[in-house]
Amino acid sequence: MRARTGIEAAPAAIHVEAITKAFGATAALDGIDLDIRGGELLALLGPSGSGKTTLLRVIAGLEPITSGRVLFGDEDATRLAVQRRHVGFVFQHYALFRHMTVADNIAYGLAVRPRSERPSRTDIRRRVSELLDLVRLPGLEKRYPGQLSGGQRQRVALARALAVDPKVLLLDEPFGALDAQVRRDLRRWLREIHERTGHTTIFVTHDQDEALELADRVAVLSRGRIEQVGTPDEIYDRPSSAFVAGFVGQPTRLDVVVVDGKVRLGDVTLSAAAPAVPAGPAALFVRPADIDLEAASGPRIAATVAGVRRAGAVRRIELRVADGHPPVEAEIAPGRAIARGDAVNFTLKALRLFPSH
Amino acid sequence: MTAFALTGPASLRRAIAIAKPSALPGFGITFGFALAYLSLIVLIPLSLLVWRASGLGLGGLLGIATQPRVRAALETSFYLSFAAAALNAVFGLVIAWVLTRYTFPGRALIDAMVDLPFALPTAVAGIALAALYAPNGWVGFWLDAWFGLKVAFTPLGIFVALTFIGLPFVVRTVQPVIAELDREIEEASATLGASRFQTIARVILPTLVPAILTGFALAFARAVGEYGSVIFIAGNMPFVSEIAPLLIIVQLEEFNYAGATAIATIMLALSFATLFAINLTQAWSRRRLGHG
């Protein structure tokens, strides 16, 4: 009850050290090191099966680990039971107690405390109504979860997690089960709540837009390992591995060859400058925004337009390059005259190149 | 009903139609079939019983119900059935929990054994229980020697038999609900600081209450009407260990059909009242769970 006592404890930093978790022969988590700063909003981003939810559950103490350590501030929490870690966990499907009213759900974490630490009934009631105001659901105390919409349940789940004044707030796919409009609203709102309450917050998502838009920093996971940790700008602009480059920004992967320090796509030499990639086959990741159809100079790649689709403010066209390559997506202004079957030439504004493996 | 309603003018249709218009067809035929079947198998025999008993009048019925021997038998039947169903609610829940939540060698075997009281002819169960719990039986001897407890040929014996036949009802109604319990709600409770005991008492049990009540009601209903397994172990002493169904048979053997129907009608009314009360409680608890 930080708000009531007026003592502002600094939000806890979390250190995850060399966490390994084996499921039989396969490693769900394979040597994870991660430092989460106090008060930070961090996203764990990755495809399904990357271990992001497992890592979140390890931090919460819901999942036993094979080796490694979890520290909350200076305290080693590795052997601490879930109950004593003081985390606020918001489950993907909310896991509200259906037989309890909204008020009882939110008060649960306070009501189960031992008598000596339990706030009085009036204090609990006041806290519940404060939290309902915070999550913008005032007056819904008496409702049951079954009477709420998905977005409302999500907010009750968050209020319930915040009620115990957790050291860290953990959210598993917080917007996964909601429709697009509600997701956008809740994203903005979660950012606001985070700024107001200042909790160290970790959330899991497979949606890169969500991670990049919402988080202070993003950790990209793949196959139980951390591929890259950085600010959204770093992740987007400077992907440090082929996996991240292939995952962020809806790129198309083109197989190229590096010969004599030059990058060749079929017959076209894309760059004369020596790329920091050893000679041999390499993977080039081309994002829609990388393609320039207007450039006057530079190595041009010939392509035919295989499809034109409208996507919000822009139009997306599919460009078929040489045989054997997947079609490349490009964004163009809606006004430009282009049709299926047109022959075009384009240049690349950026070369995101990684060795093939 | 609806077939007719569909041909009438709109206002008439609205007045006649029982079911709300729905995209799913077949209300008329399924409702008609269900009603016909229910009438043939349940309603007609039961109303015949009530009709036969109505010859006695309410005063006659009450007169029979308050006869000391009848009263004693009814009390024995209902109290012991209630107690047996309550015991089954507790242990049936534990068995269902163990069978659903844990894997151990022989689980499938034990799972299958739960249904045996359903399958066994009740007389066989009665004889087996009587032999086991008799003063010279394997269990009865030691119970008597150690605790001075006599089971066979006492009301306690009836209780044992009723518990035996009622167990599968609770296990089988609670088991699927436990299997579908969301593990996340237990985890949510733990992250909020609740001990395992608090999680069970505040989160798991309340969720299981409707299923436990259903199982309890079924076990109770079965126990009230049970005859075969009880008479062998009960001793059947009037005023002590005589159950109401046995008293009905006794009346029939004495060609006292009016007496038999009267007791049967009283049992019917009491059973219905109890089951209705349980169903109301259940509907209330289900509503709280948001099942609508």
XYZ file of C-alpha atoms in Angstrom:
649
model
C 0.000 0.000 0.000
C 2.559 2.444 -1.094
C 0.005 5.070 -1.898
C -1.452 5.012 1.611
C 1.737 5.174 3.625
C 3.249 7.750 1.350
C 6.620 5.992 1.337
C 7.812 5.671 -2.229
C 9.903 2.552 -2.513
C 12.043 2.563 -5.636
C 10.669 0.030 -8.124
C 12.736 -3.130 -8.062
C 15.233 -4.015 -10.747
C 15.191 -7.627 -11.857
C 18.184 -9.662 -12.869
C 17.835 -12.925 -14.659
C 21.096 -14.858 -14.695
C 21.873 -17.877 -16.886
C 18.376 -19.314 -16.643
C 18.039 -22.726 -18.191
C 14.889 -24.781 -18.223
C 14.782 -28.202 -19.808
C 11.631 -30.034 -20.819
C 13.029 -33.525 -21.191
C 15.742 -33.300 -23.821
C 14.699 -29.924 -25.253
C 15.579 -26.644 -23.626
C 12.639 -24.274 -23.245
C 15.044 -21.646 -21.954
C 18.684 -21.925 -22.882
C 20.942 -19.698 -20.818
C 18.930 -16.475 -20.530
C 20.623 -13.370 -19.113
C 18.501 -10.275 -18.805
C 18.620 -7.152 -16.683
C 15.387 -5.257 -16.226
C 15.819 -1.787 -14.803
C 13.633 -0.554 -11.983
C 10.495 1.145 -13.297
C 11.133 0.003 -16.830
C 8.475 -1.251 -19.253
C 10.050 -4.185 -21.037
C 8.566 -6.338 -23.777
C 9.459 -9.990 -24.348
C 8.903 -10.397 -28.071
C 9.091 -13.611 -30.021
C 7.181 -16.133 -32.077
C 5.211 -18.847 -30.323
C 7.457 -21.478 -28.799
C 10.299 -18.993 -28.320
C 10.135 -19.328 -24.535
C 8.847 -15.830 -23.789
C 5.909 -16.944 -21.658
C 8.071 -19.537 -19.908
C 10.566 -16.811 -19.003
C 7.756 -14.650 -17.618
C 6.486 -17.567 -15.543
C 10.011 -18.266 -14.282
C 10.281 -14.675 -13.050
C 6.905 -15.075 -11.310
C 7.998 -18.331 -9.706
C 5.293 -20.359 -11.452
C 7.804 -22.476 -13.336
C 10.714 -24.378 -11.780
C 14.066 -23.927 -13.498
C 16.913 -26.307 -14.183
C 19.649 -23.816 -13.367
C 20.278 -20.097 -13.030
C 19.194 -17.304 -10.693
C 16.445 -14.696 -10.478
C 17.157 -11.594 -8.407
C 14.625 -8.978 -7.323
C 16.817 -5.996 -6.506
C 19.560 -7.469 -4.333
C 17.385 -10.310 -3.082
C 17.857 -13.768 -4.541
C 14.325 -14.891 -5.363
C 15.267 -18.159 -7.071
C 14.067 -20.330 -4.202
C 11.256 -18.018 -3.121
C 7.756 -19.474 -3.435
C 5.299 -17.737 -5.767
C 3.315 -16.446 -2.817
C 6.311 -14.604 -1.394
C 7.649 -13.028 -4.564
C 5.067 -10.231 -4.552
C 4.550 -10.180 -8.268
C 1.427 -9.017 -10.009
C 0.640 -11.471 -12.783
C -1.979 -10.827 -15.445
C -2.825 -14.014 -17.283
C -3.578 -14.192 -20.954
C -7.126 -15.330 -20.300
C -7.346 -13.164 -17.165
C -8.020 -16.094 -14.772
C -10.591 -14.094 -12.829
C -12.449 -15.889 -10.054
C -15.842 -16.359 -11.633
C -17.725 -16.926 -8.401
C -16.546 -13.628 -6.923
C -17.699 -10.121 -7.650
C -15.324 -7.675 -9.274
C -14.708 -6.113 -5.854
C -13.921 -9.487 -4.261
C -11.615 -10.353 -7.139
C -9.633 -7.157 -6.706
C -9.599 -7.455 -2.909
C -8.491 -11.102 -3.003
C -4.761 -10.482 -2.596
C -5.440 -8.281 0.444
C -8.099 -10.551 1.953
C -5.834 -13.617 1.999
C -3.101 -11.863 3.981
C -2.513 -12.984 7.554
C -4.653 -11.059 10.015
C -1.758 -8.922 11.279
C -0.959 -7.601 7.787
C -4.472 -7.414 6.439
C -5.914 -3.931 5.932
C -9.268 -3.195 7.574
C -12.475 -3.792 5.675
C -12.965 -0.096 5.031
C -9.387 0.259 3.810
C -9.841 -2.672 1.457
C -13.074 -1.180 0.158
C -11.411 2.172 -0.418
C -8.460 0.547 -2.156
C -10.806 -1.419 -4.437
C -12.664 1.689 -5.489
C -9.375 3.580 -6.065
C -8.196 0.781 -8.314
C -11.496 0.632 -10.182
C -11.113 4.352 -10.836
C -7.545 3.774 -12.018
C -8.624 1.114 -14.505
C -11.619 3.255 -15.485
C -14.334 0.878 -14.326
C -15.905 2.857 -11.466
C -19.098 1.439 -10.012
C -18.671 -2.118 -11.256
C -17.900 -3.554 -7.787
C -20.958 -5.782 -7.641
C -20.707 -7.304 -11.094
C -19.472 -10.818 -11.758
C -16.730 -11.482 -14.323
C -19.246 -13.326 -16.495
C -21.135 -10.057 -16.957
C -18.143 -8.120 -18.295
C -16.706 -7.703 -21.781
C -13.237 -8.975 -22.618
C -11.624 -5.572 -22.285
C -13.314 -4.988 -18.926
C -12.143 -8.367 -17.623
C -8.637 -7.512 -18.689
C -8.765 -4.320 -16.672
C -10.192 -6.068 -13.616
C -7.330 -8.580 -13.866
C -4.861 -5.699 -13.925
C -6.526 -4.014 -10.949
C -6.386 -7.303 -9.038
C -2.665 -7.615 -9.757
C -2.006 -3.996 -8.753
C -3.965 -4.317 -5.496
C -1.151 -6.180 -3.734
C 1.292 -3.441 -4.711
C 3.624 -5.829 -6.522
C 7.379 -5.409 -6.889
C 7.000 -6.205 -10.542
C 4.032 -6.407 -12.873
C 4.054 -9.328 -15.303
C 1.601 -9.483 -18.199
C 1.230 -12.500 -20.457
C -0.053 -11.506 -23.917
C -2.145 -8.798 -22.259
C -4.073 -7.902 -25.390
C -3.984 -11.252 -27.139
C -7.653 -12.102 -26.810
C -9.087 -8.682 -27.672
C -10.218 -7.167 -30.932
C -8.074 -4.636 -32.768
C -9.857 -1.460 -31.647
C -9.864 -2.431 -27.959
C -6.219 -3.435 -28.229
C -5.237 0.017 -29.446
C -7.118 1.752 -26.638
C -5.758 -0.563 -23.962
C -2.198 -0.150 -25.250
C -2.298 3.590 -24.731
C -4.030 3.127 -21.422
C -1.475 0.582 -20.139
C 1.294 3.041 -20.956
C -0.555 5.681 -18.900
C -1.019 3.308 -15.960
C 2.644 2.419 -16.101
C 3.633 6.061 -15.968
C 1.253 6.727 -13.077
C 2.170 3.724 -10.917
C 5.829 3.366 -11.875
C 5.950 -0.426 -11.463
C 8.673 -2.398 -13.143
C 6.627 -4.058 -15.858
C 7.362 -6.965 -18.167
C 4.922 -8.031 -20.827
C 4.950 -10.867 -23.300
C 3.764 -10.407 -26.841
C 4.122 -11.926 -30.272
C 2.970 -8.664 -31.850
C 5.970 -6.540 -32.823
C 3.906 -3.362 -33.282
C 2.678 -3.735 -29.732
C 6.184 -4.325 -28.373
C 7.791 -1.466 -30.310
C 5.040 1.021 -29.580
C 4.585 0.298 -25.902
C 7.905 -0.759 -24.406
C 10.928 1.198 -23.198
C 13.053 -1.728 -24.233
C 12.365 -4.907 -26.142
C 13.965 -8.318 -25.676
C 13.601 -10.511 -28.753
C 13.542 -14.242 -28.035
C 13.923 -17.200 -30.292
C 14.193 -20.871 -29.362
C 14.839 -20.219 -25.706
C 17.580 -17.666 -26.271
C 17.674 -13.897 -26.246
C 18.562 -12.629 -29.710
C 18.717 -8.928 -28.945
C 17.789 -6.493 -26.212
C 17.398 -2.818 -26.983
C 15.188 0.191 -27.370
C 12.519 -0.046 -30.047
C 14.695 2.147 -32.279
C 17.702 -0.116 -31.868
C 15.671 -3.239 -32.525
C 14.012 -1.773 -35.581
C 16.911 0.113 -37.097
C 19.842 -2.055 -36.104
C 18.773 -5.689 -35.821
C 21.801 -7.570 -34.553
C 20.996 -11.028 -35.861
C 19.436 -12.661 -38.875
C 16.549 -13.788 -36.709
C 15.695 -10.282 -35.533
C 16.123 -8.859 -39.014
C 13.795 -11.514 -40.353
C 11.226 -11.037 -37.581
C 10.884 -7.252 -37.315
C 9.395 -5.031 -39.997
C 7.681 -7.648 -42.193
C 10.735 -8.229 -44.391
C 11.132 -10.565 -47.325
C 14.227 -12.722 -47.224
C 16.241 -12.837 -50.426
C 19.151 -15.243 -50.834
C 22.210 -13.390 -52.150
C 25.855 -14.207 -52.574
C 28.827 -12.234 -51.302
C 31.714 -12.436 -53.765
C 34.890 -10.354 -53.528
C 33.247 -8.010 -51.029
C 30.305 -7.400 -53.330
C 26.694 -8.406 -52.796
C 25.117 -10.066 -55.802
C 21.458 -10.873 -56.350
C 21.403 -12.976 -59.487
C 23.132 -10.846 -62.121
C 22.813 -7.561 -60.272
C 25.545 -6.272 -58.017
C 23.744 -4.534 -55.172
C 26.670 -2.966 -53.411
C 30.266 -2.351 -54.249
C 31.104 -1.540 -50.650
C 32.503 -4.412 -48.656
C 29.770 -5.632 -46.286
C 30.695 -6.989 -42.886
C 29.700 -10.442 -43.991
C 32.077 -13.228 -45.019
C 32.097 -14.381 -48.603
C 29.542 -16.999 -49.548
C 25.762 -17.223 -49.414
C 24.022 -14.576 -47.342
C 20.483 -13.522 -46.423
C 19.196 -10.081 -47.389
C 16.133 -8.812 -45.527
C 14.104 -6.320 -47.526
C 11.352 -4.316 -45.814
C 8.547 -2.673 -47.775
C 9.919 0.777 -46.928
C 13.410 -0.127 -48.223
C 12.288 -0.247 -51.815
C 12.744 2.839 -53.940
C 11.062 2.832 -57.328
C 12.084 6.405 -58.160
C 15.849 6.435 -57.640
C 17.812 7.803 -60.542
C 21.066 6.080 -59.750
C 22.329 2.963 -58.021
C 22.098 -0.699 -58.868
C 18.677 -1.401 -60.248
C 16.793 -4.619 -59.845
C 14.253 -5.525 -62.501
C 10.912 -6.863 -61.339
C 7.309 -7.323 -62.445
C 4.301 -6.263 -60.403
C 2.508 -9.427 -59.253
C -0.215 -7.780 -57.204
C -1.482 -4.471 -55.861
C -3.346 -4.134 -52.561
C -4.534 -1.241 -50.484
C -3.153 -1.131 -46.919
C -4.329 1.891 -44.960
C -2.632 5.077 -46.097
C -0.432 3.361 -48.680
C -0.693 0.736 -51.357
C 1.293 -2.453 -51.133
C 2.595 -4.012 -54.278
C 4.120 -7.415 -54.688
C 7.215 -7.441 -56.873
C 8.422 -10.613 -58.463
C 12.201 -10.448 -58.847
C 14.113 -13.203 -60.608
C 13.047 -16.822 -60.603
C 13.458 -18.707 -57.386
C 13.034 -15.673 -55.125
C 9.920 -15.015 -53.078
C 7.951 -11.885 -54.084
C 9.121 -8.681 -52.394
C 6.590 -6.306 -50.848
C 6.883 -2.584 -51.455
C 4.873 0.428 -50.306
C 3.876 3.107 -52.786
C 1.750 6.218 -52.664
C -1.892 5.555 -53.594
C -1.820 8.159 -56.369
C 0.839 6.463 -58.448
C -0.386 4.621 -61.509
C 0.734 1.032 -61.359
C -0.967 -2.180 -62.348
C -0.437 -5.866 -62.244
C 1.983 -7.027 -64.882
C 3.931 -3.751 -65.116
C 7.692 -4.037 -65.420
C 9.574 -1.834 -62.938
C 13.079 -1.251 -61.656
C 13.906 -0.565 -58.056
C 16.826 0.154 -55.812
C 17.272 -0.646 -52.139
C 17.629 2.161 -49.587
C 19.186 -0.130 -47.000
C 21.015 -3.434 -47.073
C 20.226 -5.623 -44.078
C 22.627 -8.456 -44.715
C 23.447 -11.492 -42.545
C 25.420 -14.620 -43.203
C 23.282 -17.588 -44.156
C 23.289 -20.472 -41.751
C -47.298 -26.842 -31.686
C -44.904 -24.732 -33.665
C -45.835 -26.389 -36.925
C -49.333 -25.100 -36.403
C -48.086 -21.733 -35.208
C -46.042 -21.231 -38.377
C -49.153 -21.280 -40.551
C -51.177 -18.772 -38.502
C -51.152 -14.981 -38.767
C -48.268 -13.199 -37.062
C -50.179 -12.167 -33.950
C -51.563 -15.651 -33.466
C -48.153 -17.137 -34.090
C -46.661 -14.975 -31.383
C -49.397 -15.970 -28.967
C -49.098 -19.688 -29.599
C -45.390 -20.233 -30.088
C -43.831 -21.676 -26.933
C -40.229 -21.405 -28.012
C -38.714 -18.174 -29.217
C -38.109 -18.206 -32.958
C -34.707 -19.729 -33.495
C -32.389 -20.534 -36.343
C -32.121 -24.054 -34.984
C -35.104 -26.054 -36.205
C -36.637 -29.056 -34.537
C -38.136 -27.636 -31.365
C -41.553 -29.065 -32.170
C -40.445 -32.594 -32.817
C -37.917 -32.845 -29.983
C -40.247 -31.258 -27.466
C -43.098 -33.537 -28.484
C -40.913 -36.597 -28.327
C -39.452 -35.653 -24.954
C -42.903 -35.022 -23.518
C -44.344 -38.291 -24.852
C -41.402 -40.292 -23.577
C -41.376 -38.609 -20.178
C -45.134 -39.185 -19.832
C -44.940 -42.840 -20.706
C -41.962 -43.663 -18.514
C -42.246 -41.231 -15.613
C -45.334 -39.087 -15.376
C -48.070 -41.685 -15.959
C -46.757 -44.274 -13.445
C -46.204 -41.562 -10.855
C -49.592 -39.935 -11.350
C -51.201 -43.360 -11.097
C -49.507 -43.722 -7.741
C -50.763 -40.356 -6.583
C -54.231 -41.135 -7.939
C -54.395 -44.419 -6.057
C -53.224 -42.720 -2.889
C -55.691 -39.879 -3.269
C -58.482 -42.327 -2.407
C -57.229 -42.115 1.155
C -57.539 -38.355 1.317
C -55.004 -36.043 2.894
C -56.120 -37.010 6.371
C -55.659 -40.703 5.628
C -52.211 -40.065 4.197
C -51.113 -38.076 7.214
C -52.593 -40.741 9.440
C -50.394 -43.382 7.861
C -47.375 -41.099 7.778
C -47.595 -40.461 11.499
C -47.956 -44.098 12.480
C -44.915 -44.683 14.705
C -43.504 -47.539 12.626
C -43.935 -45.664 9.330
C -42.485 -42.535 10.816
C -39.474 -44.381 12.137
C -38.875 -46.052 8.772
C -39.175 -42.760 6.890
C -36.780 -41.067 9.277
C -34.301 -43.930 8.982
C -34.466 -43.772 5.195
C -34.158 -40.019 4.777
C -31.662 -39.254 7.538
C -29.338 -42.079 6.617
C -29.605 -41.303 2.895
C -28.755 -37.705 3.625
C -25.807 -38.692 5.800
C -24.531 -41.208 3.256
C -24.812 -38.672 0.424
C -22.978 -36.106 2.560
C -20.145 -38.549 3.270
C -19.992 -39.394 -0.433
C -19.825 -35.711 -1.298
C -16.632 -35.421 0.773
C -14.879 -38.644 -0.207
C -16.220 -38.670 -3.750
C -14.661 -35.231 -4.164
C -11.318 -36.463 -2.843
C -11.389 -39.541 -5.092
C -12.360 -37.469 -8.135
C -9.536 -35.035 -7.327
C -6.917 -37.754 -7.000
C -8.095 -39.497 -10.167
C -8.045 -36.291 -12.226
C -5.051 -34.439 -10.887
C -2.426 -37.133 -10.394
C -0.998 -39.863 -12.554
C 0.001 -43.001 -10.700
C 0.245 -46.675 -11.566
C -3.161 -48.327 -11.504
C -5.104 -45.117 -11.980
C -7.167 -46.502 -14.860
C -7.978 -49.549 -12.750
C -9.194 -47.490 -9.805
C -11.082 -45.225 -12.183
C -12.944 -48.251 -13.534
C -13.588 -49.589 -10.032
C -15.513 -46.463 -9.125
C -18.330 -47.595 -11.407
C -18.662 -51.044 -9.865
C -21.435 -50.062 -7.434
C -23.434 -49.114 -10.562
C -22.882 -52.464 -12.212
C -23.114 -54.899 -9.319
C -26.612 -56.303 -8.636
C -27.556 -54.550 -5.422
C -28.402 -57.803 -3.660
C -24.863 -59.049 -4.315
C -23.474 -55.857 -2.848
C -25.756 -56.234 0.158
C -24.711 -59.817 0.831
C -21.020 -58.986 0.379
C -21.254 -56.029 2.756
C -23.234 -58.032 5.282
C -20.654 -60.825 5.213
C -17.782 -58.365 5.622
C -19.318 -56.311 8.391
C -21.030 -59.107 10.294
C -19.676 -59.676 13.817
C -17.671 -62.630 12.498
C -16.778 -60.961 9.171
C -13.308 -59.746 8.172
C -14.005 -56.113 8.909
C -16.866 -56.439 11.388
C -14.846 -58.642 13.754
C -12.052 -56.129 14.178
C -14.362 -53.144 14.367
C -16.146 -54.903 17.197
C -12.940 -56.040 18.898
C -11.162 -52.698 18.712
C -13.906 -50.105 18.937
C -16.909 -52.135 20.102
C -18.598 -51.017 16.886
C -21.382 -53.145 15.478
C -22.117 -52.365 11.840
C -24.119 -55.175 10.301
C -27.765 -55.424 11.389
C -27.769 -51.873 12.795
C -28.567 -48.450 11.222
C -24.813 -48.082 10.740
C -25.006 -51.028 8.343
C -27.679 -49.233 6.305
C -25.400 -46.203 6.231
C -22.514 -48.303 4.897
C -24.684 -49.838 2.148
C -26.098 -46.458 1.098
C -22.613 -44.958 1.001
C -21.426 -47.823 -1.182
C -24.124 -47.422 -3.818
C -23.963 -43.607 -3.871
C -20.238 -43.099 -4.369
C -20.064 -43.236 -8.190
C -22.628 -40.446 -8.523
C -20.440 -37.874 -6.801
C -17.188 -39.021 -8.409
C -18.638 -39.066 -11.908
C -20.312 -35.660 -11.679
C -17.354 -33.890 -10.069
C -14.579 -35.476 -12.134
C -15.197 -33.676 -15.449
C -15.514 -30.331 -13.676
C -12.159 -30.816 -11.944
C -10.630 -31.835 -15.264
C -11.815 -28.572 -16.781
C -10.689 -26.384 -13.900
C -8.432 -23.712 -15.267
C -4.971 -24.143 -13.763
C -4.456 -20.424 -14.238
C -6.984 -19.507 -11.548
C -4.973 -21.508 -9.030
C -1.806 -19.819 -10.218
C -3.479 -16.426 -10.047
C -4.478 -17.126 -6.473
C -0.897 -18.138 -5.614
C 0.662 -15.043 -7.205
C -1.706 -12.935 -5.110
C -0.178 -14.474 -1.990
C -2.780 -17.106 -1.108
C -1.585 -20.316 0.537
C -2.560 -23.632 -0.994
C -5.215 -24.060 1.669
C -6.680 -20.622 0.937
C -6.696 -21.396 -2.776
C -8.632 -24.608 -2.190
C -11.112 -23.046 0.231
C -11.702 -19.774 -1.595
C -11.205 -20.586 -5.252
C -11.433 -24.303 -6.039
C -14.229 -25.490 -3.758
C -16.679 -22.688 -4.624
C -16.163 -23.492 -8.301
C -16.951 -27.152 -7.679
C -20.039 -26.552 -5.527
C -22.639 -26.946 -8.322
C -21.143 -30.267 -9.428
C -20.831 -31.506 -5.849
C -24.487 -30.581 -5.242
C -25.568 -32.491 -8.344
C -23.620 -35.539 -7.245
C -25.016 -35.205 -3.746
C -28.591 -34.984 -5.073
C -28.140 -38.037 -7.290
C -26.539 -40.082 -4.512
C -29.281 -39.015 -2.115
C -32.077 -39.868 -4.553
C -30.552 -43.225 -5.251
C -30.101 -43.960 -1.534
C -33.686 -43.069 -0.623
C -35.044 -45.588 -3.115
C -32.401 -48.249 -2.447
C -33.716 -51.617 -1.378
C -31.633 -54.568 -2.530
C -28.311 -53.828 -0.876
C -29.810 -52.538 2.354
C -32.118 -55.354 3.426
C -29.288 -57.875 3.787
C -27.155 -55.726 6.056
C -29.884 -53.812 7.891
C -31.324 -56.467 10.129
C -34.711 -54.867 9.364
C -35.842 -54.383 12.928
C -38.941 -52.196 13.097
C -38.258 -48.841 14.777
C -34.490 -49.418 14.571
C -33.188 -50.530 11.191
C -36.185 -50.717 8.934
C -36.152 -48.581 5.792
C -39.252 -47.165 4.130
C -38.932 -49.156 0.856
C -38.880 -52.356 2.932
C -41.999 -51.239 4.757
C -43.728 -50.847 1.395
C -42.847 -54.452 0.524
C -44.107 -55.562 3.923
C -47.427 -53.788 3.280
C -47.681 -55.389 -0.187
C -47.051 -58.827 1.259
C -49.912 -58.201 3.641
C -52.106 -57.155 0.686
C -52.395 -53.702 2.220
C -52.179 -51.880 -1.115
C -53.558 -48.619 0.257
C -50.898 -48.536 2.954
C -48.156 -49.293 0.425
C -49.279 -46.565 -1.974
C -49.596 -44.123 0.886
C -46.021 -44.673 2.066
C -44.825 -44.536 -1.528
C -46.631 -41.243 -2.089
C -45.201 -39.757 1.077
C -41.712 -40.814 -0.011
C -42.325 -39.334 -3.418
C -43.389 -36.005 -1.953
C -40.455 -35.866 0.476
C -37.932 -36.842 -2.208
C -39.315 -34.315 -4.622
C -39.218 -31.546 -2.032
C -35.607 -32.364 -1.116
C -34.415 -32.641 -4.716
C -36.205 -29.457 -5.667
C -34.523 -27.625 -2.811
C -31.111 -28.981 -3.873
C -31.769 -27.985 -7.485
C -32.706 -24.464 -6.439
C -29.493 -24.139 -4.438
C -27.609 -25.452 -7.410
C -29.246 -23.063 -9.859
C -28.365 -20.231 -7.522
C -24.709 -21.270 -7.255
C -24.464 -21.831 -11.000
C -25.821 -18.367 -11.647
C -23.145 -16.948 -9.397
C -20.546 -18.702 -11.492
C -21.882 -16.939 -14.538
C -23.282 -20.033 -16.223
C -26.495 -18.112 -16.824
